[in-house]
PDB file of C-alpha atoms in Angstrom:
ATOM      1  CA  ILE A  19       4.946   7.636  13.200  1.00 61.00           C
ATOM      2  CA  ALA A  20       1.983  10.535  13.168  1.00 54.00           C
ATOM      3  CA  GLY A  21       2.142  10.938  16.795  1.00 61.00           C
ATOM      4  CA  GLU A  22       5.876  10.848  17.096  1.00 62.00           C
ATOM      5  CA  PHE A  23       5.391  14.587  14.218  1.00 60.00           C
ATOM      6  CA  TYR A  24       2.781  15.997  16.903  1.00 62.00           C
ATOM      7  CA  LYS A  25       4.815  15.809  19.384  1.00 63.00           C
ATOM      8  CA  LYS A  26       7.649  16.472  18.151  1.00 63.00           C
ATOM      9  CA  THR A  27       9.947  14.476  18.823  1.00 61.00           C
ATOM     10  CA  MET A  28      10.939  12.595  15.241  1.00 60.00           C
ATOM     11  CA  ARG A  29      13.381  15.124  14.536  1.00 58.00           C
ATOM     12  CA  TYR A  30      15.348  13.719  18.125  1.00 59.00           C
ATOM     13  CA  LEU A  31      15.267   9.956  17.103  1.00 60.00           C
ATOM     14  CA  ALA A  32      16.815  11.050  13.595  1.00 59.00           C
ATOM     15  CA  TYR A  33      19.108  12.879  15.044  1.00 60.00           C
ATOM     16  CA  ARG A  34      20.392   9.301  16.560  1.00 67.00           C
ATOM     17  CA  ALA A  35      18.902   6.650  14.196  1.00 66.00           C
ATOM     18  CA  LYS A  36      17.627   6.640  10.091  1.00 74.00           C
ATOM     19  CA  ARG A  37      14.712   7.015   8.802  1.00 69.00           C
ATOM     20  CA  GLY A  38      14.780   3.170   7.455  1.00 74.00           C
ATOM     21  CA  SER A  39      15.628   2.232  10.998  1.00 78.00           C
ATOM     22  CA  ILE A  40      13.307   4.348  12.902  1.00 75.00           C
ATOM     23  CA  THR A  41      10.234   2.454  10.456  1.00 77.00           C
ATOM     24  CA  LEU A  42      10.857  -0.228  10.597  1.00 83.00           C
ATOM     25  CA  GLY A  43      11.398  -0.409  14.497  1.00 81.00           C
ATOM     26  CA  LYS A  44       7.945   0.754  14.654  1.00 82.00           C
ATOM     27  CA  PHE A  45       6.787  -1.354  12.510  1.00 87.00           C
ATOM     28  CA  SER A  46       8.184  -4.663  14.268  1.00 89.00           C
ATOM     29  CA  ALA A  47       7.380  -3.387  17.629  1.00 88.00           C
ATOM     30  CA  ALA A  48       4.046  -3.034  16.379  1.00 89.00           C
ATOM     31  CA  PHE A  49       3.804  -5.871  14.416  1.00 93.00           C
ATOM     32  CA  ALA A  50       5.165  -8.189  17.480  1.00 93.00           C
ATOM     33  CA  LEU A  51       2.963  -6.821  19.383  1.00 93.00           C
ATOM     34  CA  ASN A  52       0.037  -8.116  17.201  1.00 92.00           C
ATOM     35  CA  ILE A  53       1.153 -11.445  16.310  1.00 93.00           C
ATOM     36  CA  GLY A  54       2.442 -11.953  20.509  1.00 94.00           C
ATOM     37  CA  ILE A  55      -1.458 -11.129  21.332  1.00 93.00           C
ATOM     38  CA  ASN A  56      -2.616 -13.448  19.003  1.00 91.00           C
ATOM     39  CA  PHE A  57      -0.675 -16.352  19.942  1.00 92.00           C
ATOM     40  CA  VAL A  58      -2.062 -16.155  23.398  1.00 93.00           C
ATOM     41  CA  VAL A  59      -5.617 -16.021  22.377  1.00 90.00           C
ATOM     42  CA  TYR A  60      -5.264 -18.939  19.948  1.00 87.00           C
ATOM     43  CA  LEU A  61      -3.592 -20.961  22.736  1.00 88.00           C
ATOM     44  CA  ILE A  62      -5.971 -20.159  25.179  1.00 90.00           C
ATOM     45  CA  ALA A  63      -8.891 -21.625  22.749  1.00 85.00           C
ATOM     46  CA  ILE A  64      -7.153 -24.271  21.811  1.00 85.00           C
ATOM     47  CA  LEU A  65      -6.563 -25.019  25.609  1.00 87.00           C
ATOM     48  CA  TYR A  66      -9.908 -24.992  26.136  1.00 88.00           C
ATOM     49  CA  VAL A  67     -10.938 -26.772  22.956  1.00 83.00           C
ATOM     50  CA  GLN A  68      -8.873 -29.836  24.457  1.00 83.00           C
ATOM     51  CA  SER A  69     -10.370 -28.958  27.877  1.00 87.00           C
ATOM     52  CA  THR A  70     -14.493 -29.742  26.909  1.00 87.00           C
ATOM     53  CA  LYS A  71     -14.346 -31.671  24.613  1.00 81.00           C
ATOM     54  CA  GLY A  72     -10.973 -33.183  24.865  1.00 78.00           C
ATOM     55  CA  VAL A  73     -10.183 -32.807  21.015  1.00 74.00           C
ATOM     56  CA  LEU A  74      -6.659 -31.836  20.048  1.00 73.00           C
ATOM     57  CA  PHE A  75      -6.285 -29.905  17.343  1.00 77.00           C
ATOM     58  CA  PHE A  76      -2.647 -28.235  18.021  1.00 80.00           C
ATOM     59  CA  LYS A  77      -1.849 -28.322  14.182  1.00 79.00           C
ATOM     60  CA  GLU A  78      -4.137 -27.239  12.848  1.00 78.00           C
ATOM     61  CA  GLY A  79      -4.563 -24.081  15.196  1.00 80.00           C
ATOM     62  CA  PHE A  80      -0.658 -23.190  14.733  1.00 84.00           C
ATOM     63  CA  LEU A  81      -1.694 -23.118  11.477  1.00 83.00           C
ATOM     64  CA  LEU A  82      -4.776 -21.381  11.801  1.00 83.00           C
ATOM     65  CA  TRP A  83      -2.249 -18.740  13.904  1.00 86.00           C
ATOM     66  CA  LEU A  84       0.046 -19.255  10.943  1.00 86.00           C
ATOM     67  CA  SER A  85      -3.190 -17.236   8.742  1.00 84.00           C
ATOM     68  CA  LEU A  86      -3.654 -15.501  10.617  1.00 87.00           C
ATOM     69  CA  VAL A  87      -0.616 -13.770  11.483  1.00 91.00           C
ATOM     70  CA  ILE A  88      -0.745 -12.478   7.496  1.00 89.00           C
ATOM     71  CA  TYR A  89      -3.887 -10.058   8.149  1.00 88.00           C
ATOM     72  CA  VAL A  90      -1.915  -9.336  10.952  1.00 90.00           C
ATOM     73  CA  LEU A  91       0.871  -7.725   8.464  1.00 92.00           C
ATOM     74  CA  TYR A  92      -1.344  -6.477   5.809  1.00 90.00           C
ATOM     75  CA  PHE A  93      -3.773  -4.739   8.751  1.00 90.00           C
ATOM     76  CA  THR A  94      -0.731  -3.443  10.537  1.00 91.00           C
ATOM     77  CA  SER A  95       1.515  -2.538   7.533  1.00 92.00           C
ATOM     78  CA  LEU A  96      -2.508  -1.002   6.217  1.00 90.00           C
ATOM     79  CA  GLY A  97      -1.931   0.866   9.624  1.00 88.00           C
ATOM     80  CA  PHE A  98       1.549   2.272   9.262  1.00 86.00           C
ATOM     81  CA  MET A  99       1.117   3.683   6.249  1.00 87.00           C
ATOM     82  CA  ALA A 100      -1.457   5.845   7.105  1.00 86.00           C
ATOM     83  CA  SER A 101       0.417   7.013  10.445  1.00 84.00           C
ATOM     84  CA  SER A 102       3.162   8.002   8.227  1.00 84.00           C
ATOM     85  CA  LEU A 103       1.352   9.933   5.828  1.00 84.00           C
ATOM     86  CA  THR A 104      -0.754  12.252   7.703  1.00 83.00           C
ATOM     87  CA  MET A 105       1.070  14.788  10.744  1.00 78.00           C
ATOM     88  CA  LYS A 106      -1.100  14.909  13.111  1.00 80.00           C
ATOM     89  CA  PRO A 107      -2.677  11.360  14.892  1.00 78.00           C
ATOM     90  CA  GLN A 108      -6.140  12.432  14.874  1.00 81.00           C
ATOM     91  CA  ARG A 109      -6.298  12.952  11.003  1.00 84.00           C
ATOM     92  CA  ALA A 110      -4.014   8.594  10.683  1.00 80.00           C
ATOM     93  CA  LEU A 111      -6.540   7.323  12.978  1.00 82.00           C
ATOM     94  CA  TYR A 112      -9.861   8.459  11.060  1.00 85.00           C
ATOM     95  CA  LEU A 113      -7.787   7.787   7.239  1.00 86.00           C
ATOM     96  CA  GLY A 114      -6.681   4.464   9.400  1.00 84.00           C
ATOM     97  CA  ALA A 115     -10.398   3.229   9.212  1.00 86.00           C
ATOM     98  CA  VAL A 116     -11.818   4.598   6.454  1.00 88.00           C
ATOM     99  CA  LEU A 117      -8.885   2.294   4.589  1.00 86.00           C
ATOM    100  CA  PHE A 118      -9.619  -0.021   6.920  1.00 85.00           C
ATOM    101  CA  MET A 119     -13.493   0.105   5.871  1.00 87.00           C
ATOM    102  CA  ALA A 120     -13.062   0.752   1.702  1.00 85.00           C
ATOM    103  CA  PRO A 121     -11.695  -2.776   1.264  1.00 83.00           C
ATOM    104  CA  LEU A 122     -15.531  -3.906   2.454  1.00 82.00           C
ATOM    105  CA  LEU A 123     -17.191  -2.075  -0.742  1.00 84.00           C
ATOM    106  CA  PHE A 124     -14.561  -3.423  -1.889  1.00 81.00           C
ATOM    107  CA  LEU A 125     -16.308  -7.264  -2.088  1.00 79.00           C
ATOM    108  CA  LEU A 126     -19.346  -5.546  -3.811  1.00 82.00           C
ATOM    109  CA  LYS A 127     -18.166  -6.124  -7.239  1.00 81.00           C
ATOM    110  CA  GLU A 128     -16.935  -8.581  -8.330  1.00 81.00           C
ATOM    111  CA  PRO A 129     -13.556  -7.554 -10.341  1.00 82.00           C
ATOM    112  CA  LEU A 130     -12.469  -5.968  -7.065  1.00 80.00           C
ATOM    113  CA  GLN A 131     -13.245  -8.575  -4.606  1.00 81.00           C
ATOM    114  CA  TRP A 132      -9.575  -9.601  -5.537  1.00 80.00           C
ATOM    115  CA  ALA A 133      -7.866  -5.961  -3.681  1.00 79.00           C
ATOM    116  CA  SER A 134      -9.683  -7.165  -0.337  1.00 82.00           C
ATOM    117  CA  PRO A 135      -8.642  -8.584   2.235  1.00 81.00           C
ATOM    118  CA  TYR A 136     -11.806  -9.585   3.368  1.00 79.00           C
ATOM    119  CA  HIS A 137     -11.908 -11.708   0.439  1.00 77.00           C
ATOM    120  CA  TYR A 138      -9.373 -14.501   1.017  1.00 76.00           C
ATOM    121  CA  TYR A 139     -10.668 -14.527   5.076  1.00 74.00           C
ATOM    122  CA  LYS A 140     -12.427 -17.316   4.505  1.00 73.00           C
ATOM    123  CA  ASN A 141      -9.292 -19.023   2.555  1.00 72.00           C
ATOM    124  CA  GLY A 142      -7.797 -19.694   6.802  1.00 70.00           C
ATOM    125  CA  PHE A 143     -10.598 -22.462   6.467  1.00 68.00           C
ATOM    126  CA  HIS A 144      -8.949 -24.735   4.426  1.00 72.00           C
ATOM    127  CA  LEU A 145      -6.540 -25.279   6.721  1.00 71.00           C
ATOM    128  CA  LEU A 146      -8.421 -27.702   8.733  1.00 69.00           C
ATOM    129  CA  LEU A 147      -9.816 -29.661   5.746  1.00 72.00           C
ATOM    130  CA  GLY A 148      -5.400 -30.439   4.894  1.00 74.00           C
ATOM    131  CA  ASN A 149      -5.946 -27.673   1.344  1.00 77.00           C
ATOM    132  CA  TYR A 150      -2.790 -25.754   1.319  1.00 78.00           C
ATOM    133  CA  GLN A 151      -3.290 -24.086  -1.871  1.00 81.00           C
ATOM    134  CA  PRO A 152      -5.919 -21.628  -1.320  1.00 77.00           C
ATOM    135  CA  VAL A 153      -4.265 -20.278   1.431  1.00 81.00           C
ATOM    136  CA  LEU A 154      -1.060 -19.661   0.263  1.00 84.00           C
ATOM    137  CA  SER A 155      -2.368 -18.237  -2.767  1.00 84.00           C
ATOM    138  CA  SER A 156      -3.480 -15.527  -0.196  1.00 85.00           C
ATOM    139  CA  ALA A 157      -1.220 -15.183   1.532  1.00 87.00           C
ATOM    140  CA  VAL A 158       1.436 -13.928  -1.375  1.00 89.00           C
ATOM    141  CA  ILE A 159      -0.948 -11.554  -2.510  1.00 88.00           C
ATOM    142  CA  LEU A 160      -1.223 -10.147   0.550  1.00 89.00           C
ATOM    143  CA  ILE A 161       2.198  -9.967   1.800  1.00 93.00           C
ATOM    144  CA  ILE A 162       2.924  -8.347  -1.825  1.00 93.00           C
ATOM    145  CA  PHE A 163       0.007  -5.521  -0.169  1.00 92.00           C
ATOM    146  CA  SER A 164       1.988  -5.331   3.247  1.00 93.00           C
ATOM    147  CA  GLY A 165       5.123  -4.540   0.983  1.00 94.00           C
ATOM    148  CA  LEU A 166       3.738  -2.262  -1.598  1.00 94.00           C
ATOM    149  CA  PHE A 167       1.876  -0.308   1.752  1.00 92.00           C
ATOM    150  CA  LEU A 168       5.055  -0.302   4.196  1.00 91.00           C
ATOM    151  CA  GLY A 169       6.960   0.805   0.451  1.00 92.00           C
ATOM    152  CA  ILE A 170       4.410   3.502   0.571  1.00 91.00           C
ATOM    153  CA  SER A 171       5.149   4.888   4.219  1.00 88.00           C
ATOM    154  CA  TYR A 172       8.742   4.622   3.949  1.00 87.00           C
ATOM    155  CA  LYS A 173       9.302   6.622   0.613  1.00 89.00           C
ATOM    156  CA  LYS A 174       6.365   8.837   2.326  1.00 86.00           C
ATOM    157  CA  PHE A 175       9.228   9.070   5.760  1.00 80.00           C
ATOM    158  CA  GLN A 176      11.936   9.789   3.798  1.00 79.00           C
ATOM    159  CA  ARG A 177      10.523  12.760   1.986  1.00 77.00           C
ATOM    160  CA  ARG A 178       9.158  14.508   4.688  1.00 68.00           C
ATOM    161  CA  ASP A 179      10.808  17.656   5.901  1.00 59.00           C
ATOM    162  CA  LEU A 180      11.505  16.983  10.123  1.00 54.00           C
TER     163      LEU A 180
END
């Protein structure tokens, strides 16, 4: 989003499409690219383990990939929010880096750990044991945060002059 404002091409996009469609389209493209690349990496890893160890774990690998998709959703929406809060790509890059690293500080204090996505990452390994409850609760919290980030992005984009 910040790159479009910086190059002054957002006006042309907004002339032809609604702002909500622009927001959803840009986010969907980034999200689909991320999960597609992650799927290929997971598939290669599963095939590598199968060829070297003789263990086939497509179900567990697929479940771990689905768990990763939730994290991709969270971090893509966080980066998207950083991009929509400023009009310069350089600022968006630094703001995104700060927003990605700030949750690490939340891990230091016990009452703030729930606000860090890194706190929930370890729950993904419960999938290998067949225990889905910690993963589902983590996924719900991360999806709520993602929705919040996308809502902030959309509202900020709606109020911005082109």
